[in-house]
Coordinates of C-alpha atoms and ligand atoms in Angstrom, one line a residue:
X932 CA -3.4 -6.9 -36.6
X933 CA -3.6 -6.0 -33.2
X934 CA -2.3 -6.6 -29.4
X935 CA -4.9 -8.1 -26.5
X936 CA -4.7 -8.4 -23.3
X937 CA -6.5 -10.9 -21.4
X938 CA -6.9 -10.3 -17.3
X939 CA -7.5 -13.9 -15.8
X940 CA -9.6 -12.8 -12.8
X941 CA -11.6 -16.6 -12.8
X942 CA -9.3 -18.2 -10.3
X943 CA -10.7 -20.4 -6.9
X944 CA -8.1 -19.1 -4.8
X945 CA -7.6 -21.9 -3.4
X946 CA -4.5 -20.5 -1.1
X947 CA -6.4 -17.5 0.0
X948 CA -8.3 -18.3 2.9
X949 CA -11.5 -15.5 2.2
X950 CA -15.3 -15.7 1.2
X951 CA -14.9 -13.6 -1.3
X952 CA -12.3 -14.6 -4.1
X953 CA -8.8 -12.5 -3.8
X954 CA -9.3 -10.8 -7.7
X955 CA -12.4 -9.1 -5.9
X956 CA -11.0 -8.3 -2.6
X957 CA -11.0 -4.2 -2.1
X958 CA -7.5 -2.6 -2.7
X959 CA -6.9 0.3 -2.6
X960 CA -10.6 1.5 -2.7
X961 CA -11.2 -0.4 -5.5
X962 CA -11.5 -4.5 -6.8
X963 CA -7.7 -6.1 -6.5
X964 CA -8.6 -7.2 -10.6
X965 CA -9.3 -3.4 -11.8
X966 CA -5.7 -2.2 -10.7
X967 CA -4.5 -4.3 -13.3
X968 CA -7.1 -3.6 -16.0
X969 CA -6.8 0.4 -15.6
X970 CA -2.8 0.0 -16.1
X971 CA -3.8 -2.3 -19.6
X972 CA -6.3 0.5 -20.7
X973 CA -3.5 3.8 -19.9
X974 CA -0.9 1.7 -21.6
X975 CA -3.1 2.9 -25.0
X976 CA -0.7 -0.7 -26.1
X977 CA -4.3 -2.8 -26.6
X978 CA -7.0 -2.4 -29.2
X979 CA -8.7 -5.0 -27.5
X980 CA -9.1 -6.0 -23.6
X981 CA -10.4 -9.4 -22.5
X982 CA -11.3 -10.3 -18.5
X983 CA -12.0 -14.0 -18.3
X984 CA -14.0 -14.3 -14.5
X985 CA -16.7 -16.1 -13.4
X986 CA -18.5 -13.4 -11.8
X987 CA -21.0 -11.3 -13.6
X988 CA -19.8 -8.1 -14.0
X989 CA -21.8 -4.9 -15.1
X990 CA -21.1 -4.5 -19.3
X991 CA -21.7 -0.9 -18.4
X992 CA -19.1 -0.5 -16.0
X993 CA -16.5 -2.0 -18.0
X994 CA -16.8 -0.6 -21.7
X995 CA -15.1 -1.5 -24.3
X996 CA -13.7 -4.2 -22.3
X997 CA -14.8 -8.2 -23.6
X998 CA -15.9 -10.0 -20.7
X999 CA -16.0 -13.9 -21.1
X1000 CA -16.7 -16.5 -18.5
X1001 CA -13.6 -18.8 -17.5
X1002 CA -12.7 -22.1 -17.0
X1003 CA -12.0 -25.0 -13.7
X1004 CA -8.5 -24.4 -14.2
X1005 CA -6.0 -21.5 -14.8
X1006 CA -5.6 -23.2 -18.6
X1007 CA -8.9 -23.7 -19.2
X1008 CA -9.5 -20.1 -18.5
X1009 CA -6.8 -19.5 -20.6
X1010 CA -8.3 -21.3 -24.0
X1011 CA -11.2 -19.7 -23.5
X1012 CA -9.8 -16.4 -24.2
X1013 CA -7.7 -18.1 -27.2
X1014 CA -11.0 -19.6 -28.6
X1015 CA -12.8 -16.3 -28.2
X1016 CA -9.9 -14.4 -29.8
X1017 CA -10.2 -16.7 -33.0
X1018 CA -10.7 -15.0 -36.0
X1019 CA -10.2 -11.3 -34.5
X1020 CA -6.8 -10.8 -35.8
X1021 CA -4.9 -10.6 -32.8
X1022 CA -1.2 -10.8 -33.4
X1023 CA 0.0 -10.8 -29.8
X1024 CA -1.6 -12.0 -26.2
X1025 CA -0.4 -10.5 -22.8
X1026 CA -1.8 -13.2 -20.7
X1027 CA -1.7 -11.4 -17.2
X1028 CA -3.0 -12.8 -13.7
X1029 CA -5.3 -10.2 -11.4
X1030 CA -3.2 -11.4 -8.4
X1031 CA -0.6 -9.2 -9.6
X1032 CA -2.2 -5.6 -9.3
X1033 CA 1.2 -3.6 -9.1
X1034 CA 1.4 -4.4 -12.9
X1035 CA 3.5 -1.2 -14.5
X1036 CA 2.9 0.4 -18.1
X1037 CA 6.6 0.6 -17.9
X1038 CA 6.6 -3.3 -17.9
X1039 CA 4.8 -3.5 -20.6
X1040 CA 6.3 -1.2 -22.9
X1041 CA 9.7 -3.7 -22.2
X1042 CA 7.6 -6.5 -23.2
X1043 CA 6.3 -4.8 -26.3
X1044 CA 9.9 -4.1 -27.5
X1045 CA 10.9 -7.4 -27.1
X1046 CA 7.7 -9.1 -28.8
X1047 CA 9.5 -7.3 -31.8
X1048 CA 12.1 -9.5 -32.0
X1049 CA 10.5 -13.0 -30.5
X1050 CA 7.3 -14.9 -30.5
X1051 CA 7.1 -15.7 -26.8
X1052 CA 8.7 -13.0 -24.0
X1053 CA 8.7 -14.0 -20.0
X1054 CA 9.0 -12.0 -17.4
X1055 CA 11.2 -12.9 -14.4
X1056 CA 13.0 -12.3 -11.2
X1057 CA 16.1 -14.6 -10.2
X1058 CA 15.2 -16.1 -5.9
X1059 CA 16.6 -13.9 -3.4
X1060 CA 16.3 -17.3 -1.1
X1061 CA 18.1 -20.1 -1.0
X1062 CA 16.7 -22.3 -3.2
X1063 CA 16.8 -26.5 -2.2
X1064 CA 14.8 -29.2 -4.6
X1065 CA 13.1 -32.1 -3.4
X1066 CA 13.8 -35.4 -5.2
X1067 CA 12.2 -38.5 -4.3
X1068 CA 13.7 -38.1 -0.4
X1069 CA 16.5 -36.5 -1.2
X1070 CA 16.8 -32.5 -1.0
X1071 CA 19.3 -31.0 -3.4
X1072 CA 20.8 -27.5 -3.7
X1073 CA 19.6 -25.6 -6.3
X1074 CA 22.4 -22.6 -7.6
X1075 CA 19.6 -20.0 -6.9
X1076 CA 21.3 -17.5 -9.9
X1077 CA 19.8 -20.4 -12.1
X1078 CA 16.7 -20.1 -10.6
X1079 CA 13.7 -18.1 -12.9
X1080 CA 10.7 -17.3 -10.7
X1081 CA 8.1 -16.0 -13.8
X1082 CA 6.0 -13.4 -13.6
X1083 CA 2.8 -11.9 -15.8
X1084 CA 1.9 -11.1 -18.5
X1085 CA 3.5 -13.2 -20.5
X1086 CA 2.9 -12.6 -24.1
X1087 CA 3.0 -14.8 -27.2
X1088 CA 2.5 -14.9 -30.6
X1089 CA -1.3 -15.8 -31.0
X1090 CA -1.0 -18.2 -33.5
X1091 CA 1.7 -19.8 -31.9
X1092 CA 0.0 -20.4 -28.3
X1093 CA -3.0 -20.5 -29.7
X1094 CA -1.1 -24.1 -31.6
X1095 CA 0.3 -25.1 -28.6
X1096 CA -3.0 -24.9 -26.2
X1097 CA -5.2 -26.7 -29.1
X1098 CA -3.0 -29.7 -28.7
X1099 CA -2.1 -29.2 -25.0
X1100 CA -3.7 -32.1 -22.6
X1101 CA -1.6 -30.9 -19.6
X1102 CA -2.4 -28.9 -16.6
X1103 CA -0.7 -26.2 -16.8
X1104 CA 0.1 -23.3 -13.9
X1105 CA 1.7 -20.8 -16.8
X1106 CA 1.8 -20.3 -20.5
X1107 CA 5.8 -20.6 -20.3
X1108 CA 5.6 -24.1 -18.9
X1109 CA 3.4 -25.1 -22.0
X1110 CA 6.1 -23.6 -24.4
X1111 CA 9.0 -25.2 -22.3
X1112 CA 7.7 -28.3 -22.5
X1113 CA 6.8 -28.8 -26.6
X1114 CA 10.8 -27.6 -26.4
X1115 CA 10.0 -23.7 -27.6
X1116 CA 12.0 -20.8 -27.4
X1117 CA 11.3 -18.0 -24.7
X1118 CA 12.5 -14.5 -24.2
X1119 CA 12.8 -14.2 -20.9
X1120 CA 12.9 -10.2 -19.3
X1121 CA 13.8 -9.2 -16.1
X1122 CA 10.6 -8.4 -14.2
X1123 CA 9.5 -6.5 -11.7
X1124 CA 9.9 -6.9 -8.3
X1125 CA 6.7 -4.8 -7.3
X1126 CA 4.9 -6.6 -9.5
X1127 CA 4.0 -9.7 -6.9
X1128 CA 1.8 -12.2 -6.9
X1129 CA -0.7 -12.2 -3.9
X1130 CA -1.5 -15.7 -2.6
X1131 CA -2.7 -15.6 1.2
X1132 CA -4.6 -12.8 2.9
X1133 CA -1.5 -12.4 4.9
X1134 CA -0.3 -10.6 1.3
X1135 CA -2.7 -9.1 1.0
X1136 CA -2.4 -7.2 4.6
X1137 CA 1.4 -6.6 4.0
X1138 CA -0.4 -4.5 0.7
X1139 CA -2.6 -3.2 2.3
X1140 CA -1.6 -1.1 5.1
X1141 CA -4.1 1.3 6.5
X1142 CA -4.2 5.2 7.2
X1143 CA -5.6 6.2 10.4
X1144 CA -6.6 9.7 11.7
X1145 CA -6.6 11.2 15.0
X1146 CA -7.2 14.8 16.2
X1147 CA -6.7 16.4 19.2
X1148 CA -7.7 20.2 21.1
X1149 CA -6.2 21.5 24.3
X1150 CA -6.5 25.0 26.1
X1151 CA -4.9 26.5 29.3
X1152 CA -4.9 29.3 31.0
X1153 CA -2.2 31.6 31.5
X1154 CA -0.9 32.4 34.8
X1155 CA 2.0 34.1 36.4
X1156 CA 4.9 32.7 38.1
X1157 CA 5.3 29.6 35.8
X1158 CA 7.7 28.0 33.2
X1159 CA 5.8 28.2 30.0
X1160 CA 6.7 24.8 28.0
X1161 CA 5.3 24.2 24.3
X1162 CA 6.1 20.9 22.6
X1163 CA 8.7 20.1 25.8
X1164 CA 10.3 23.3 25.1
X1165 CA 11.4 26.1 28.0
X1166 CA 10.0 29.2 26.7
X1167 CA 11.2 32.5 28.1
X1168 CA 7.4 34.4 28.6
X1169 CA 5.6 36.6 30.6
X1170 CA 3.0 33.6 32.2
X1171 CA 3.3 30.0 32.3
X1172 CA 0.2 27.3 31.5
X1173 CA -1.5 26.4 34.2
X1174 CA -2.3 22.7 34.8
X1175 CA -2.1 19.9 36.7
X1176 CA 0.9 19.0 34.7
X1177 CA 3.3 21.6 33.4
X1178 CA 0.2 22.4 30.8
X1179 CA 2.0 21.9 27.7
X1180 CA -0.8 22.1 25.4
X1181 CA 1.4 21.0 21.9
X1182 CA 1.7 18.1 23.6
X1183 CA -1.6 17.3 25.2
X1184 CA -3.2 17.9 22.2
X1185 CA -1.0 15.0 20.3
X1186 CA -1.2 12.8 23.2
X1187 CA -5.0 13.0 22.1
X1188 CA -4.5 12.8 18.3
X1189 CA -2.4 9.7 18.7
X1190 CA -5.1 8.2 21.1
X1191 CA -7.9 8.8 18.9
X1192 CA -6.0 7.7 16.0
X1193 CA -5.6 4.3 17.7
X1194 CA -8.9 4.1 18.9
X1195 CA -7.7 3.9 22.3
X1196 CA -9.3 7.1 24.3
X1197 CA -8.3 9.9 25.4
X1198 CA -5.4 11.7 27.6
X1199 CA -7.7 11.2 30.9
X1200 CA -8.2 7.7 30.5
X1201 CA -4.5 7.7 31.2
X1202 CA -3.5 10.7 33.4
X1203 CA -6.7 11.5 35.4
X1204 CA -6.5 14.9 36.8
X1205 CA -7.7 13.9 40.3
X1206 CA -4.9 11.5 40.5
X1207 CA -2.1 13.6 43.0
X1208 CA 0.1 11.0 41.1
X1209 CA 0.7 12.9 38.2
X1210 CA 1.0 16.0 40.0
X1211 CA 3.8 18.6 38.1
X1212 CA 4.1 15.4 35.6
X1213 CA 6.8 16.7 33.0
X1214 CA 4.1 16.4 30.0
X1215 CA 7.0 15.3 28.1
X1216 CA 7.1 12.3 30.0
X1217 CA 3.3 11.7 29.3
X1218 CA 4.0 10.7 25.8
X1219 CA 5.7 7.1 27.0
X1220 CA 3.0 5.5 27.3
X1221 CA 1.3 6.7 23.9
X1222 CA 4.2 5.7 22.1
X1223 CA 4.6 2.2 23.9
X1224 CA 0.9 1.7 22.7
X1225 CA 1.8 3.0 18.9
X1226 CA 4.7 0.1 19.1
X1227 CA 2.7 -2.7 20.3
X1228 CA 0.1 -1.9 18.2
X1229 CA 2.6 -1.9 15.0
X1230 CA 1.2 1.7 14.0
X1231 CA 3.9 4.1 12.6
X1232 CA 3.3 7.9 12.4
X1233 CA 2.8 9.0 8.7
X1234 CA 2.5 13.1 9.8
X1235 CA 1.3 15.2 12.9
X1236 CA -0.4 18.9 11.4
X1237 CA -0.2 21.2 14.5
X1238 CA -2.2 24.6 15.2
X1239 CA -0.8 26.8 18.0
X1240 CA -3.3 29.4 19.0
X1241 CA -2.1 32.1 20.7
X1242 CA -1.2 36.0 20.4
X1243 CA 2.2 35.6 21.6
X1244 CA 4.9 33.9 21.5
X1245 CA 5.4 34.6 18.3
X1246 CA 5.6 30.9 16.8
X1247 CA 7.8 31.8 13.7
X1248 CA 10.6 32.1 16.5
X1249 CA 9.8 29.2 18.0
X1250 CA 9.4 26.4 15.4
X1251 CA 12.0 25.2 14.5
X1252 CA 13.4 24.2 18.8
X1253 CA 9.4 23.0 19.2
X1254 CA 9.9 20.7 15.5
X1255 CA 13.2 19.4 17.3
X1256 CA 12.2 18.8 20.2
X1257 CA 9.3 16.7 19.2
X1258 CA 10.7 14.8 16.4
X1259 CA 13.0 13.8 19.5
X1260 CA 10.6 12.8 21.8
X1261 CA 8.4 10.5 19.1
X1262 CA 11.5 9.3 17.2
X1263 CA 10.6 10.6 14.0
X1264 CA 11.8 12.4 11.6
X1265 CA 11.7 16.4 11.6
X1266 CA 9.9 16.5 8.1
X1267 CA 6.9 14.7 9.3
X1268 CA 6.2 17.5 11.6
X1269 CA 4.5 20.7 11.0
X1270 CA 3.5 23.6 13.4
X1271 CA 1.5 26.3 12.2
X1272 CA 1.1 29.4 14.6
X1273 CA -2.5 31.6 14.7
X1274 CA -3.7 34.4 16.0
X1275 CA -6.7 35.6 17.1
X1276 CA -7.2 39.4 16.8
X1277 CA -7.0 39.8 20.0
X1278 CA -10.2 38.7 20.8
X1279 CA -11.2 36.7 23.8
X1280 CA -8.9 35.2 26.8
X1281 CA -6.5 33.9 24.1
X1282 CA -6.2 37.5 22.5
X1283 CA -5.5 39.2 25.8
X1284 CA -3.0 36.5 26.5
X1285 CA -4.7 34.8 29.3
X1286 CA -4.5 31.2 27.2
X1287 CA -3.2 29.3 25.0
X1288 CA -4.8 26.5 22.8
X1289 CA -3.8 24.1 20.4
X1290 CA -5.2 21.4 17.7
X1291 CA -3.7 18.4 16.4
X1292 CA -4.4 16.3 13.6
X1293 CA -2.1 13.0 13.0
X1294 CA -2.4 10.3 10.8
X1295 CA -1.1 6.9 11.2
X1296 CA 0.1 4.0 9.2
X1297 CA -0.8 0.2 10.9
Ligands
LIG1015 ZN1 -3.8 19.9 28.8

C-alpha cells in the first residue's frame, strides 16, 4: 500500500485574466505546475505521482510521473484521478492544486503524521480580515477565529473519498466540502501561510518580482588644486578629479548602473556636460533624481558591486566612510554595499596617478 499524489493542473482559470492558463504561466524560470511537482518528487513520501491537465505534456520530460487528462470541473478532474487509481493499491491521496506552487516538504511531512491517526487531514489558515456573511440581504458578522480558509493538499483515505466521489452528484470546489457535507470527520492542520493560492495575474506579479541589472564605468583625470571626493566623501589627496562636477567617479558610475538597470539612459541624458547649469554640481546631489526615478518606478535596490581603480588612495582606508556615506545617500542599508579597491601595476595614467576609474554593477528588484 502506498501514498499518491495527484497535481490538478486541468483548471480554466476562469479568474485569471491570461491566454495561457495560470498552472503553465512561467515562475520562476520554470511552469507555475512543476514547482509543485518537484516538491512531491524530493518529498521521497510518493511511490506514485499523478498530474491530471488537459495539455499534452512530453511523457519524456516527466518520468515516472502518470499523466491523465482531466475533467470540466475541479471534481471531475478529481474522479478521474480516483478512477485511474483503482485497483493500484493506494492507501492515501494528497489531492493538491498547481495554483499553490510554494507547496513545502515540511507540509507534507505534518500531513503524513497526521494521516496516521485519521482518514481525512485539512490544511488551514484562520482569516486575518474581517470576515462578514451575506444572507439573503442581510450581512452578518462572522467571529473571524471560527473562520477556516483550507488549503492543499488535502489527503484522504482512498477508499474512503474514493466512496464518497462515486456517489457524489454535487459540484464541489474541495474534497473537504464533500466530506463535510456526507457529515465526515476531518483533521484539520494548521497550514501554511506561504503556501497561497494564485487566482489573478495581479498574484501572480506580487510573486513574481523581477531582478534587474545595471552597470556602470567612469574615469577622470587627476589634477591639482582640487578636493578629491569618492562616493560623496572629502578625501585628504595629493590631486582632485577633474570634471565638470566635483568628478566623483563612485558615484557617476552608479548613477549609470541605476540608469541602465531601469532602462532609462544614461547620466548625460540628465546632466549634460555643456549645460553651465550643473557647473561644480555636488555629484552627491546628482543622485536625486535617479532615486526619485527608482521610487516612481517601484524598483528597490537588491545590491550595488563597486570597483575602484586607482593606485592610491589606498581603498582599504577608505571603505568603510565611502560604504557610509552611500548607504546614506540611497537609503539603504550598509550590507547591500560593497567596494572593492584595484590596482593597476602602475601602468598607464591610472598607475602614475593621473586618474581614477571606477565600475558599477547594481541589481534591482521591481
Ligand atoms: Zn564622471
Amino acid at each position: 500500500m502506498s501514498d499518491c499524489f495527484i497535481l490538478l493542473s486541468a483548471g480554466k482559470s476562469k479568474r485569471f485574466k491570461s491566454k495561457i492558463n495560470k498552472q503553465f504561466i512561467t515562475y520562476k524560470n520554470k511552469p507555475l505546475f512543476e514547482h509543485s511537482l518537484k516538491i512531491a518528487q524530493d518529498s521521497k513520501l510518493f511511490k506514485r505521482i499523478l498530474v491530471v491537465t488537459n495539455k499534452k505534456l512530453k511523457k519524456k520530460k516527466y518520468k515516472g510521473i502518470d499523466i491523465i487528462k482531466g475533467g470540466i470541473e475541479r471534481h471531475n478532474s478529481t474522479q478521474n484521478a480516483l478512477h485511474f487509481l483503482k485497483n493500484k493499491k493506494i492507501k492515501n491521496v494528497y489531492i493538491h492544486d498547481a495554483a499553490r506552487p510554494n507547496l513545502s516538504i515540511n507540509l507534507l511531512k505534518k500531513l503524513r503524521n497526521n494521516l496516521k491517526k485519521n482518514s481525512a487531514v485539512v490544511p488551514y489558515l484562520n482569516s486575518e480580515n474581517s470576515v462578514k456573511y451575506r444572507n439573503n440581504n442581510k450581512i452578518n458578522n462572522l467571529n473571524r477565529d471560527k473562520v477556516l480558509l483550507t488549503q492543499t493538499p488535502q489527503c484522504f483515505n482512498f477508499i474512503e473519498i474514493f466512496d464518497l466521489y462515486k456517489n457524489n452528484k454535487e459540484k464541489i470546489t474541495d474534497e473537504a466540502s464533500l466530506y463535510l457535507n456526507n457529515n465526515k470527520k476531518i483533521k484539520f492542520i494548521t497550514g501554511d501561510k506561504n503556501n497561497f493560492k494564485i487566482t489573478t495575474v495581479d498574484d501572480l506579479k506580487y510573486l513574481k518580482s523581477e531582478t534587474y541589472y545595471g552597470i556602470g564605468f567612469d574615469v577622470h583625470r587627476l589634477i591639482k588644486n582640487k578636493k578629491l571626493f569618492l562616493g560623496g566623501v572629502k578625501i585628504p589627496f595629493h590631486s582632485g578629479l577633474k570634471g565638470h562636477s566635483d568628478g566623483d567617479v563612485i558615484i557617476h558610475a552608479i548613477i549609470d548602473s541605476l540608469l541602465g538597470a531601469m532602462k532609462k539612459g544614461d547620466i548625460g541624458t540628465y546632466y549634460p556636460s555643456n549645460s553651465s547649469k550643473f557647473k561644480n554640481i555636488r555629484s552627491k546631489n546628482m543622485l536625486n533624481p535617479v532615486l526619485k526615478l527608482l521610487n516612481n518606478n517601484n524598483f528597490s535596490i537588491n545590491n550595488i558591486d563597486i570597483n575602484l581603480i586607482c593606485e592610491n588612495p589606498k581603498v582599504s582606508k577608505i571603505r568603510y566612510r565611502i560604504i557610509n556615506s552611500l548607504s546614506k545617500l540611497l537609503s539603504i542599508n550598509r550590507n547591500l554595499i560593497n567596494l572593492k579597491g584595484k590596482t593597476v601595476e602602475k601602468l598607464g595614467i591610472i598607475g602614475k596617478e593621473h586618474a581614477i576609474a571606477c565600475e558599477v554593477i547594481c541589481s534591482l528588484s521591481k
